[in-house]
mmCIF file of C-alpha atoms in Angstrom:
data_model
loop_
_atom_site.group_PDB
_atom_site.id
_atom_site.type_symbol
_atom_site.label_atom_id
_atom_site.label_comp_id
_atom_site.label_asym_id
_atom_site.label_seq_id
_atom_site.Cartn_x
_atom_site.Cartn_y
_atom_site.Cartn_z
ATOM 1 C CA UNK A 1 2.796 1.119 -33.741
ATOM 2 C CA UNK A 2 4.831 4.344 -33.993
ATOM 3 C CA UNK A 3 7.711 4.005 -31.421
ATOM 4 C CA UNK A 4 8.928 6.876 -30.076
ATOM 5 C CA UNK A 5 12.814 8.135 -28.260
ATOM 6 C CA UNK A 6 12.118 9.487 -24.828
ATOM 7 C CA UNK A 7 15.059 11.506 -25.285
ATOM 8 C CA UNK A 8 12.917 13.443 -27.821
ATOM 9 C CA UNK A 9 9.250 13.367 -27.015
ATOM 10 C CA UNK A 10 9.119 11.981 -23.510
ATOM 11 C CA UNK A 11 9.160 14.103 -20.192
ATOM 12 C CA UNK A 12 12.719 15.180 -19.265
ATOM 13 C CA UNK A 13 11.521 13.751 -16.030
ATOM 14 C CA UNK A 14 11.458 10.121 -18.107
ATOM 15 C CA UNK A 15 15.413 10.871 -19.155
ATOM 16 C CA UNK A 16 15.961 11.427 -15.042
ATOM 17 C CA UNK A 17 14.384 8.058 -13.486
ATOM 18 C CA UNK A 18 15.585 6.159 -16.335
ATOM 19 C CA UNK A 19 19.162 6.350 -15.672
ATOM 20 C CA UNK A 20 18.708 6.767 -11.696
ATOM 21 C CA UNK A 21 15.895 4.444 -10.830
ATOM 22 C CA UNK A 22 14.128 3.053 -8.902
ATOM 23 C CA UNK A 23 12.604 0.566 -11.485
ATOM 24 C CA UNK A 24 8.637 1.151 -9.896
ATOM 25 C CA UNK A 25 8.781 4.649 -10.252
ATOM 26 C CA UNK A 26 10.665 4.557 -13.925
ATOM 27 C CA UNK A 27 7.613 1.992 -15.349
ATOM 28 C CA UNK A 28 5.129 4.361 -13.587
ATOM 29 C CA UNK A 29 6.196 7.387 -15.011
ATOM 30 C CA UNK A 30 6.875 6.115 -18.679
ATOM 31 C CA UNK A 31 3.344 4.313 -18.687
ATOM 32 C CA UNK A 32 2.121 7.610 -17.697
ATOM 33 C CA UNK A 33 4.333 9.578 -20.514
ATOM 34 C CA UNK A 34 3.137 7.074 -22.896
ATOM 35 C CA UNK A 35 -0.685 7.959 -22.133
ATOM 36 C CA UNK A 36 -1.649 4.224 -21.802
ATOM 37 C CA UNK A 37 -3.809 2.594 -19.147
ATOM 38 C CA UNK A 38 -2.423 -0.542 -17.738
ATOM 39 C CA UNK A 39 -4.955 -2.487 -19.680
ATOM 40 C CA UNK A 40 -3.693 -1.231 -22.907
ATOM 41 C CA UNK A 41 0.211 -2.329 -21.707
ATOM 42 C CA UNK A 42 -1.528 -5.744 -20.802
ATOM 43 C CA UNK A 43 -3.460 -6.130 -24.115
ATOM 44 C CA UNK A 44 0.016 -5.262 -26.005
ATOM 45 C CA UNK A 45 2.304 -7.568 -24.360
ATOM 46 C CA UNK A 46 -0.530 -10.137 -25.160
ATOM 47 C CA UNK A 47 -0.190 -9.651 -28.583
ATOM 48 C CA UNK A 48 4.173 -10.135 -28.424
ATOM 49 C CA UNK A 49 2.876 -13.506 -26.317
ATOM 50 C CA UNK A 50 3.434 -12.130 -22.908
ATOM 51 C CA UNK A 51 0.652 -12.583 -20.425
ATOM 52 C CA UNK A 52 0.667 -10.814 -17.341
ATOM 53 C CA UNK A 53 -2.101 -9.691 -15.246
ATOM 54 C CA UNK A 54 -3.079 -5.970 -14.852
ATOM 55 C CA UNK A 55 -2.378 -6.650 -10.986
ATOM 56 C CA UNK A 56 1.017 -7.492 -11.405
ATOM 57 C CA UNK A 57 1.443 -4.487 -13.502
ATOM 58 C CA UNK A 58 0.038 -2.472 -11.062
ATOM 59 C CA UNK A 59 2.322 -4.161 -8.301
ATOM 60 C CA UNK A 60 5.387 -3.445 -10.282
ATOM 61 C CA UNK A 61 4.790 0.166 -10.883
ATOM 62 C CA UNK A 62 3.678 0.777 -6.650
ATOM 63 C CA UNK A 63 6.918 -1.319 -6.011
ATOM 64 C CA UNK A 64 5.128 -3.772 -3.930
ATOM 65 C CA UNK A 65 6.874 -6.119 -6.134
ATOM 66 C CA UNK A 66 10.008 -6.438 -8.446
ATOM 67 C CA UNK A 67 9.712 -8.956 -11.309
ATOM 68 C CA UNK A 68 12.627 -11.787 -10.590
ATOM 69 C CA UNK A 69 11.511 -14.516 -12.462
ATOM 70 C CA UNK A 70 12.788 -15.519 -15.801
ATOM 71 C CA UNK A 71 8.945 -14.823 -17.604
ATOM 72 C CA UNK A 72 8.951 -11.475 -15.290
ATOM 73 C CA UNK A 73 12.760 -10.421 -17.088
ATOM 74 C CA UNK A 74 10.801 -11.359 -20.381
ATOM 75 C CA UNK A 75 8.166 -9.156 -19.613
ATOM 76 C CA UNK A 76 10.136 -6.167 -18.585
ATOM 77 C CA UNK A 77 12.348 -6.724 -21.604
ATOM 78 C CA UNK A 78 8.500 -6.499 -23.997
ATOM 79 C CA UNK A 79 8.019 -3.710 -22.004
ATOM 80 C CA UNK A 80 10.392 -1.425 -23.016
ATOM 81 C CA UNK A 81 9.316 -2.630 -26.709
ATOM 82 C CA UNK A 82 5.708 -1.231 -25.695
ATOM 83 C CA UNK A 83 6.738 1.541 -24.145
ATOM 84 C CA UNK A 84 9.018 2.875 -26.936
ATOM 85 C CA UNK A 85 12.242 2.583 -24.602
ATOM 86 C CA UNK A 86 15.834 2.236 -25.225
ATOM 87 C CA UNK A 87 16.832 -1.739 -24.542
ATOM 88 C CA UNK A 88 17.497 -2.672 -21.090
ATOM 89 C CA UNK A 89 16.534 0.583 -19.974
ATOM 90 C CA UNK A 90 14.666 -1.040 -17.560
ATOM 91 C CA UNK A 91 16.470 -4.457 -17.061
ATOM 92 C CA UNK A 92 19.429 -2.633 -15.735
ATOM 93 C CA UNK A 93 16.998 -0.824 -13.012
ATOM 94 C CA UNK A 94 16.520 -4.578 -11.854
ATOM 95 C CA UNK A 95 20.187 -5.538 -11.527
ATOM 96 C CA UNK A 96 22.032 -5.222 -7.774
ATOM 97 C CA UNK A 97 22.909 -1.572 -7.255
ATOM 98 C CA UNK A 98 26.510 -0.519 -8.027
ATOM 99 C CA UNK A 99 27.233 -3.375 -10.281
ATOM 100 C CA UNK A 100 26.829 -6.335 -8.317
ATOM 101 C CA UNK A 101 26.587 -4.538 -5.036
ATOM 102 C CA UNK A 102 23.983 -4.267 -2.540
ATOM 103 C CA UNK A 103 20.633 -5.552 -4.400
ATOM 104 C CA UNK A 104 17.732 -3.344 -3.117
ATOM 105 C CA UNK A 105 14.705 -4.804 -1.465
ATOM 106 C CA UNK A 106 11.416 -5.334 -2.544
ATOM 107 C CA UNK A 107 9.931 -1.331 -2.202
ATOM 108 C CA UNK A 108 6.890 0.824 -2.418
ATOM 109 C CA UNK A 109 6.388 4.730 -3.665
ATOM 110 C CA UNK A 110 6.659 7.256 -0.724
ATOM 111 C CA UNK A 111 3.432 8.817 -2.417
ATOM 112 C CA UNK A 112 1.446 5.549 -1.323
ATOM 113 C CA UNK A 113 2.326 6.135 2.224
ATOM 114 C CA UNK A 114 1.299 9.682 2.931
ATOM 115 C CA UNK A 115 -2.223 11.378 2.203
ATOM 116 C CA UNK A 116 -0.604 14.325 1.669
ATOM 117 C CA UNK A 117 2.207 13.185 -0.976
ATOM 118 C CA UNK A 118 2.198 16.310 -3.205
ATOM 119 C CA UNK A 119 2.856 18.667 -0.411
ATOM 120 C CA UNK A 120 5.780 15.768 0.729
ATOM 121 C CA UNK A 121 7.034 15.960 -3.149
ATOM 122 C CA UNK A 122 7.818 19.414 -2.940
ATOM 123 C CA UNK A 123 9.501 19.438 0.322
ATOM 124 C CA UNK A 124 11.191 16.460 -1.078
ATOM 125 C CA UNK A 125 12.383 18.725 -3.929
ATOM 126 C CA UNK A 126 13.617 21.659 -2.082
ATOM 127 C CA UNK A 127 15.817 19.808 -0.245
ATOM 128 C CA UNK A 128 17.325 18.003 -3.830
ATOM 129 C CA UNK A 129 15.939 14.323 -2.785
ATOM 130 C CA UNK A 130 16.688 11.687 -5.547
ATOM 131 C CA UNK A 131 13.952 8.989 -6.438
ATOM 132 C CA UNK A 132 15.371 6.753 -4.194
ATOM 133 C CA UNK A 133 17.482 7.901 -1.433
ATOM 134 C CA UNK A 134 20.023 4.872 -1.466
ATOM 135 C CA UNK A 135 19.159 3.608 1.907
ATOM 136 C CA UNK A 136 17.015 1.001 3.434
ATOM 137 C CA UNK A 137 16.636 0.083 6.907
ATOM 138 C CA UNK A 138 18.153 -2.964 8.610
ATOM 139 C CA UNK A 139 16.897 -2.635 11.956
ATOM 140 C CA UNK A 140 15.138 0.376 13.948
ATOM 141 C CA UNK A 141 13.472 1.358 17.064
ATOM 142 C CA UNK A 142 11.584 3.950 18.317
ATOM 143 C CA UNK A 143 10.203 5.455 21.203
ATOM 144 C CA UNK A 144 7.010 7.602 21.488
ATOM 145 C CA UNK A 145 6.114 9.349 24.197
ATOM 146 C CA UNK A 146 2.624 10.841 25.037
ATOM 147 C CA UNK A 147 2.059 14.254 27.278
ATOM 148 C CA UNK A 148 -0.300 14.679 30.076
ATOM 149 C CA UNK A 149 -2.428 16.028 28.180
ATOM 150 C CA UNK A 150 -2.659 13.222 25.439
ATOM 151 C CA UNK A 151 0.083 15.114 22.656
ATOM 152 C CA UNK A 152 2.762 13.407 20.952
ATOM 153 C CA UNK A 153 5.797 15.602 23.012
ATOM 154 C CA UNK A 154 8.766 13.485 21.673
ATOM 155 C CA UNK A 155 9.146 10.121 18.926
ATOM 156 C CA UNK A 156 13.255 9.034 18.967
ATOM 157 C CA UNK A 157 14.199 6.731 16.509
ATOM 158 C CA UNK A 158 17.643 4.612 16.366
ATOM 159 C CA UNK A 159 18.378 3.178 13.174
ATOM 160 C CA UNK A 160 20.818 0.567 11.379
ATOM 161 C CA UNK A 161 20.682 1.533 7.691
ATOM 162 C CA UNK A 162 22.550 -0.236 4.504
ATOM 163 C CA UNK A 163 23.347 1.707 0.994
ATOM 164 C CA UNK A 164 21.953 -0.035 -1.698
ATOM 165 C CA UNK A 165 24.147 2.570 -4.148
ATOM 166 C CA UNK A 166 27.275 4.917 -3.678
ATOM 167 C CA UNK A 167 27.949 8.241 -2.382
ATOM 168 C CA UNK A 168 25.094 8.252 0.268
ATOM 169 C CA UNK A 169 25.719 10.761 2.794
ATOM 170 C CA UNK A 170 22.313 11.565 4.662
ATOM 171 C CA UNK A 171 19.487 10.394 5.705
ATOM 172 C CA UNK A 172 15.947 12.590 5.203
ATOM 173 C CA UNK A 173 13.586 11.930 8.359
ATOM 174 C CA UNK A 174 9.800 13.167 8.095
ATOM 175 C CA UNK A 175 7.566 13.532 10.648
ATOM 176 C CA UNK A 176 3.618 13.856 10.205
ATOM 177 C CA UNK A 177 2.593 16.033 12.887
ATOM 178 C CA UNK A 178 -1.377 15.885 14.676
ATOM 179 C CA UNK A 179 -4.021 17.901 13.683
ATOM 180 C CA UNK A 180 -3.341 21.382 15.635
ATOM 181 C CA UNK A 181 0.435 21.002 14.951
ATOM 182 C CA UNK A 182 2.542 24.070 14.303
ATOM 183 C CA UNK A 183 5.410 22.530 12.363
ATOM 184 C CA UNK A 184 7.267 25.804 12.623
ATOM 185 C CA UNK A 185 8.166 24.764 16.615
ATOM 186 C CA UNK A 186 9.259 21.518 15.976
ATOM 187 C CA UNK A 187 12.484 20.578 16.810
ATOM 188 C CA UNK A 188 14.848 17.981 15.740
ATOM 189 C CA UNK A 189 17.533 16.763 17.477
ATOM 190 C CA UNK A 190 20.884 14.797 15.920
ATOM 191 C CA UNK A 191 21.483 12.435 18.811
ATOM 192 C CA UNK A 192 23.971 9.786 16.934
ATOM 193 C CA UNK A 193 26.222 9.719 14.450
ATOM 194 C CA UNK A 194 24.723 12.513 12.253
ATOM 195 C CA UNK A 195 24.115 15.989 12.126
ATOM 196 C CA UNK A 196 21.203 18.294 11.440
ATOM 197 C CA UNK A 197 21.130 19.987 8.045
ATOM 198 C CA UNK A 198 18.336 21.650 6.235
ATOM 199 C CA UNK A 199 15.030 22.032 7.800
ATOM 200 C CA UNK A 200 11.764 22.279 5.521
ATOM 201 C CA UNK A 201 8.401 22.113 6.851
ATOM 202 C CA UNK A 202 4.380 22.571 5.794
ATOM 203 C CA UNK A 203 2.051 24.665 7.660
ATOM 204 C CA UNK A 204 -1.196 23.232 6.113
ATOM 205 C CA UNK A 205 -0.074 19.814 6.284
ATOM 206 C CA UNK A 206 1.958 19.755 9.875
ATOM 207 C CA UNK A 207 4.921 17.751 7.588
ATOM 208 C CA UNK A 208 8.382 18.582 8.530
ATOM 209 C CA UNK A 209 11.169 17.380 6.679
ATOM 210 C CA UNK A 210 14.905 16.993 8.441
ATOM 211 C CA UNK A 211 18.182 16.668 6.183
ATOM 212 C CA UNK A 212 20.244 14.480 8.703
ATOM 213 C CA UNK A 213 24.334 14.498 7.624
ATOM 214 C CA UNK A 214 26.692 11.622 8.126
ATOM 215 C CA UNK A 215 30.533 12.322 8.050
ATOM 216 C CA UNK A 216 30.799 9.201 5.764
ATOM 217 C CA UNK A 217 29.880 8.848 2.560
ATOM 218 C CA UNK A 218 28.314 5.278 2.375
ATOM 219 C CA UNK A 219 29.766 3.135 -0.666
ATOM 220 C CA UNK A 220 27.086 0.321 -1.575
ATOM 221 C CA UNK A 221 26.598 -2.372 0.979
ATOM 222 C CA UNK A 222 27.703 -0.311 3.941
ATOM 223 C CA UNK A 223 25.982 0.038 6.781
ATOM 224 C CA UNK A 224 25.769 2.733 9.108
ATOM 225 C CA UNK A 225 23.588 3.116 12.768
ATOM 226 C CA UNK A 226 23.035 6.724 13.416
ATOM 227 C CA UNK A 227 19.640 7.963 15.853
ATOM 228 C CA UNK A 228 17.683 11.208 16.065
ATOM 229 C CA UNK A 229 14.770 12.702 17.894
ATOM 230 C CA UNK A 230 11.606 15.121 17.130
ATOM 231 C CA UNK A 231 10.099 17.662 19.659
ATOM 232 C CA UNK A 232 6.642 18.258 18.880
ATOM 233 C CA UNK A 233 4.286 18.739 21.742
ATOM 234 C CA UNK A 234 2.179 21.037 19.704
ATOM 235 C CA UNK A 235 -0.482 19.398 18.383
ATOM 236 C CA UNK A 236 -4.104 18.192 19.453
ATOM 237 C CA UNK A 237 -4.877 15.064 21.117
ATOM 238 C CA UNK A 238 -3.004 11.602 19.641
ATOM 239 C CA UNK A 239 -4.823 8.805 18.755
ATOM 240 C CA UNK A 240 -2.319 6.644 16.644
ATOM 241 C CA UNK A 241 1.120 6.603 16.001
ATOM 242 C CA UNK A 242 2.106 4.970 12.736
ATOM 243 C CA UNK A 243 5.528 4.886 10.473
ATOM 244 C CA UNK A 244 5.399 4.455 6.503
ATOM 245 C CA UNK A 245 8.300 1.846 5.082
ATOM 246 C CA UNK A 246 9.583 2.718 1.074
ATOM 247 C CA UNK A 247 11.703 -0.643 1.677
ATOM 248 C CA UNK A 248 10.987 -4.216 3.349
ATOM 249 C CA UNK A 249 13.014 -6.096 4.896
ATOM 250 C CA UNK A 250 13.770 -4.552 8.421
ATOM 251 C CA UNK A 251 12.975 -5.281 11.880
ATOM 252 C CA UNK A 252 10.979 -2.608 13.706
ATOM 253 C CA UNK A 253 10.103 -2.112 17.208
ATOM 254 C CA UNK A 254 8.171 0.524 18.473
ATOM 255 C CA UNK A 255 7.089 1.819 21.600
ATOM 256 C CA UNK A 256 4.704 4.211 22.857
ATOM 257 C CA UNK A 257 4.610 5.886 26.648
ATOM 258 C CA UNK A 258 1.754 7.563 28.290
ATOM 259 C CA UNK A 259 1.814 9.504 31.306
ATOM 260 C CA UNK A 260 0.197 8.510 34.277
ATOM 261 C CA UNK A 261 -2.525 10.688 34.852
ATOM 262 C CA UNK A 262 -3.610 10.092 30.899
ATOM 263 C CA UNK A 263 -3.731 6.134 30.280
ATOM 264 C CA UNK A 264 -5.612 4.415 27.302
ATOM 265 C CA UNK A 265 -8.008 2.203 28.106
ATOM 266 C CA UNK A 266 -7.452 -0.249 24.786
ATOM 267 C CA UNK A 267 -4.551 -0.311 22.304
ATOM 268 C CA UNK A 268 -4.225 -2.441 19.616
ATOM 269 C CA UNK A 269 -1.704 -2.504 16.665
ATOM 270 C CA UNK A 270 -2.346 -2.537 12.800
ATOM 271 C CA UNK A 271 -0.916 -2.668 9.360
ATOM 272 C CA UNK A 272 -1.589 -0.853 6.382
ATOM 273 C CA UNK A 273 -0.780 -1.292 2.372
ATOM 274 C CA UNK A 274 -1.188 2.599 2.145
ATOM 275 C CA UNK A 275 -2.218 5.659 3.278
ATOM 276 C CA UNK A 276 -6.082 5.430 1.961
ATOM 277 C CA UNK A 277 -5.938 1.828 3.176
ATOM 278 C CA UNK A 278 -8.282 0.738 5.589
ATOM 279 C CA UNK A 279 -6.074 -1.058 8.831
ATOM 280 C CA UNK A 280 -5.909 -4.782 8.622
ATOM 281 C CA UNK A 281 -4.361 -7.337 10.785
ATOM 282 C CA UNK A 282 -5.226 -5.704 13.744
ATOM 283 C CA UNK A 283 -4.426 -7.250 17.091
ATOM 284 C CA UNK A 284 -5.072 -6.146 21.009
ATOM 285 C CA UNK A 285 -2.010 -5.028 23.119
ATOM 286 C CA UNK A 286 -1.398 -4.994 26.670
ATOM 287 C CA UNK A 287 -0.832 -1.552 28.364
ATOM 288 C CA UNK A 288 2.471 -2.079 31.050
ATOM 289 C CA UNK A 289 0.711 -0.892 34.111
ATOM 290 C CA UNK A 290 4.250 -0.339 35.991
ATOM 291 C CA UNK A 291 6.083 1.246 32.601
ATOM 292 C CA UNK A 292 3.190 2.444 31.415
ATOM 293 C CA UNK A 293 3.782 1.431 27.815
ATOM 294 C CA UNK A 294 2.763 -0.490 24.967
ATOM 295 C CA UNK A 295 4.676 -1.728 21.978
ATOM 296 C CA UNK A 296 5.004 -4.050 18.735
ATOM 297 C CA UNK A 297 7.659 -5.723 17.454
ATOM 298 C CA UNK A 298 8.110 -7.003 13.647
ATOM 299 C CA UNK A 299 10.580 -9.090 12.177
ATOM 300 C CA UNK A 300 9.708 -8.400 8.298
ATOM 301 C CA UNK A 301 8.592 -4.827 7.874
ATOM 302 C CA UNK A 302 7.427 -3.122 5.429
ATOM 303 C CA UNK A 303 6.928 -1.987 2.655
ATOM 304 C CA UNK A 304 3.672 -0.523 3.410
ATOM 305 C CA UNK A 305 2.663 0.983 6.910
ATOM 306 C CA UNK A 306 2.500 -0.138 10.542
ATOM 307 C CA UNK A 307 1.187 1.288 13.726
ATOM 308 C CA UNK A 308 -0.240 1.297 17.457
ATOM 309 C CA UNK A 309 -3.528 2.969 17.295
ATOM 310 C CA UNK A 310 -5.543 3.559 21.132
ATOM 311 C CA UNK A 311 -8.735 5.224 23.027
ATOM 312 C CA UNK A 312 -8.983 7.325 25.522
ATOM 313 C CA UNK A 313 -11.490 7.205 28.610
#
């Protein structure tokens, strides 16, 4: 087998996610530079004595899982062998961030959680995002309110976030309008501990983007609690709210207020493993006839997708 230096032949995009990580989206994109379908990769560990399932390959390069066990190092280390990689090229994407800082959880590829990911990727871009943004979420809730006339007017989200790396500064918030919405109106509003930066929306895909600025720059393992809040009110009739987790771990609670001349009559929450999943785990809620709201609460969330979907009369 000819083994080749990424430096030379590989995407300069390889060179990037190699030395910044995270390790899902480094395996993806060097099985991807290397042309080789994961049952190739399986059938070539197989023959350095490494078994490992096409699933678990699959897992690793989604981020629904991180190999931790001592065969699952071995693997990643036969990996880079396959794969034509510089040693521990990929090991060191596995170690705690900073050198024995804040290890990052379990996570999964933005592009899983959104249908429309390549449209996300370039707002993503313009607004200079790294593969992984250096934050996961500790704890967050958020509040969803519905108009009279069944539109998504407001969603206001308080969040306790920890850096899993150095130097983290901001926090990027998306929001995934309704069909009718005209992202250009949307407003976003800093209402804790940040700041508004750069603003960078989609027309065709109602996605707006919000650059939200500490005054801190977050060494690894620090935490910070900031909250924020998107005006929408613009778009058609809201059947489900839902929010997309890159990282597991957190505890979510979310809540979602109707007004009183426009009540559901059923609501139920679900889960999701990704964007083109079908729901699972769904379960009935009961609508707060005096508050006139309905909410779910989860200990472990994430990474994958979770949300309260209802019907109107």
């Amino acid at each position: 087998m000819n083994v080749h230096s990424p430096g030379r032949d590989a995407p300069a995009a390889l060179d990037q996610v190699l030395r910044t990580g995270p390790f899902h989206l480094a395996l993806r994109t060097a099985i991807e530079a290397r042309g080789l379908a994961l049952h190739r990769v399986r059938h070539r560990l197989a023959q350095r004595g490494i078994h490992i399932g096409v699933t678990s390959l699959s897992y690793w390069q989604q981020g629904a899982r991180r190999p931790a066990r001592a065969e699952s190092l071995r693997a990643v280390r036969a990996l880079e062998e396959v794969l034509g990689l510089p040693p521990e090229s990929l090991l060191r994407l596995l170690a705690p961030a900073g050198g024995g800082g804040q290890e990052r959880p379990a996570s999964r590829s933005y592009q899983t959680l959104f249908a429309d990911s390549a449209v996300l990727r370039v707002l993503l871009a313009e607004l200079g995002s790294p593969p992984d943004g250096g934050l996961h979420t500790l704890d967050h809730w958020e509040r969803v309110r519905i108009g009279p006339g069944r539109q998504l007017l407001t969603r206001s989200s308080q969040q306790a976030v920890r850096a899993h790396r150095d130097g983290v500064d901001r926090y990027l918030a998306i929001h995934h309008g309704d069909p009718g919405c005209t992202p250009g109106r949307v407003r976003v509003r800093a209402d804790e501990n940040c700041r508004v930066g750069r603003v960078r929306w989609s027309a065709g895909t109602a996605i707006v983007v919000t650059e939200l600025l500490f005054d801190t720059r977050l060494r690894s393992g620090e935490t910070h609690v900031f909250g924020y809040t998107f005006e929408d009110g613009t778009g058609g009739a809201c059947q489900e709210y839902v929010r997309g987790f890159s990282f597991g771990g957190g505890r979510y609670v979310l809540q979602v207020g109707f007004d009183a001349g426009q009540l559901p009559v059923r609501c139920h929450s679900f889960a999701r493993t990704s964007a083109a999943a079908r729901p699972s785990g769904a379960q009935e809620l009961p609508l707060s006839g005096v508050n006139r709201t309905v909410h779910l609460v989860r200990a472990d969330a994430g990474p994958g997708i979770l949300g309260i979907g209802w019907e109107w009369p």
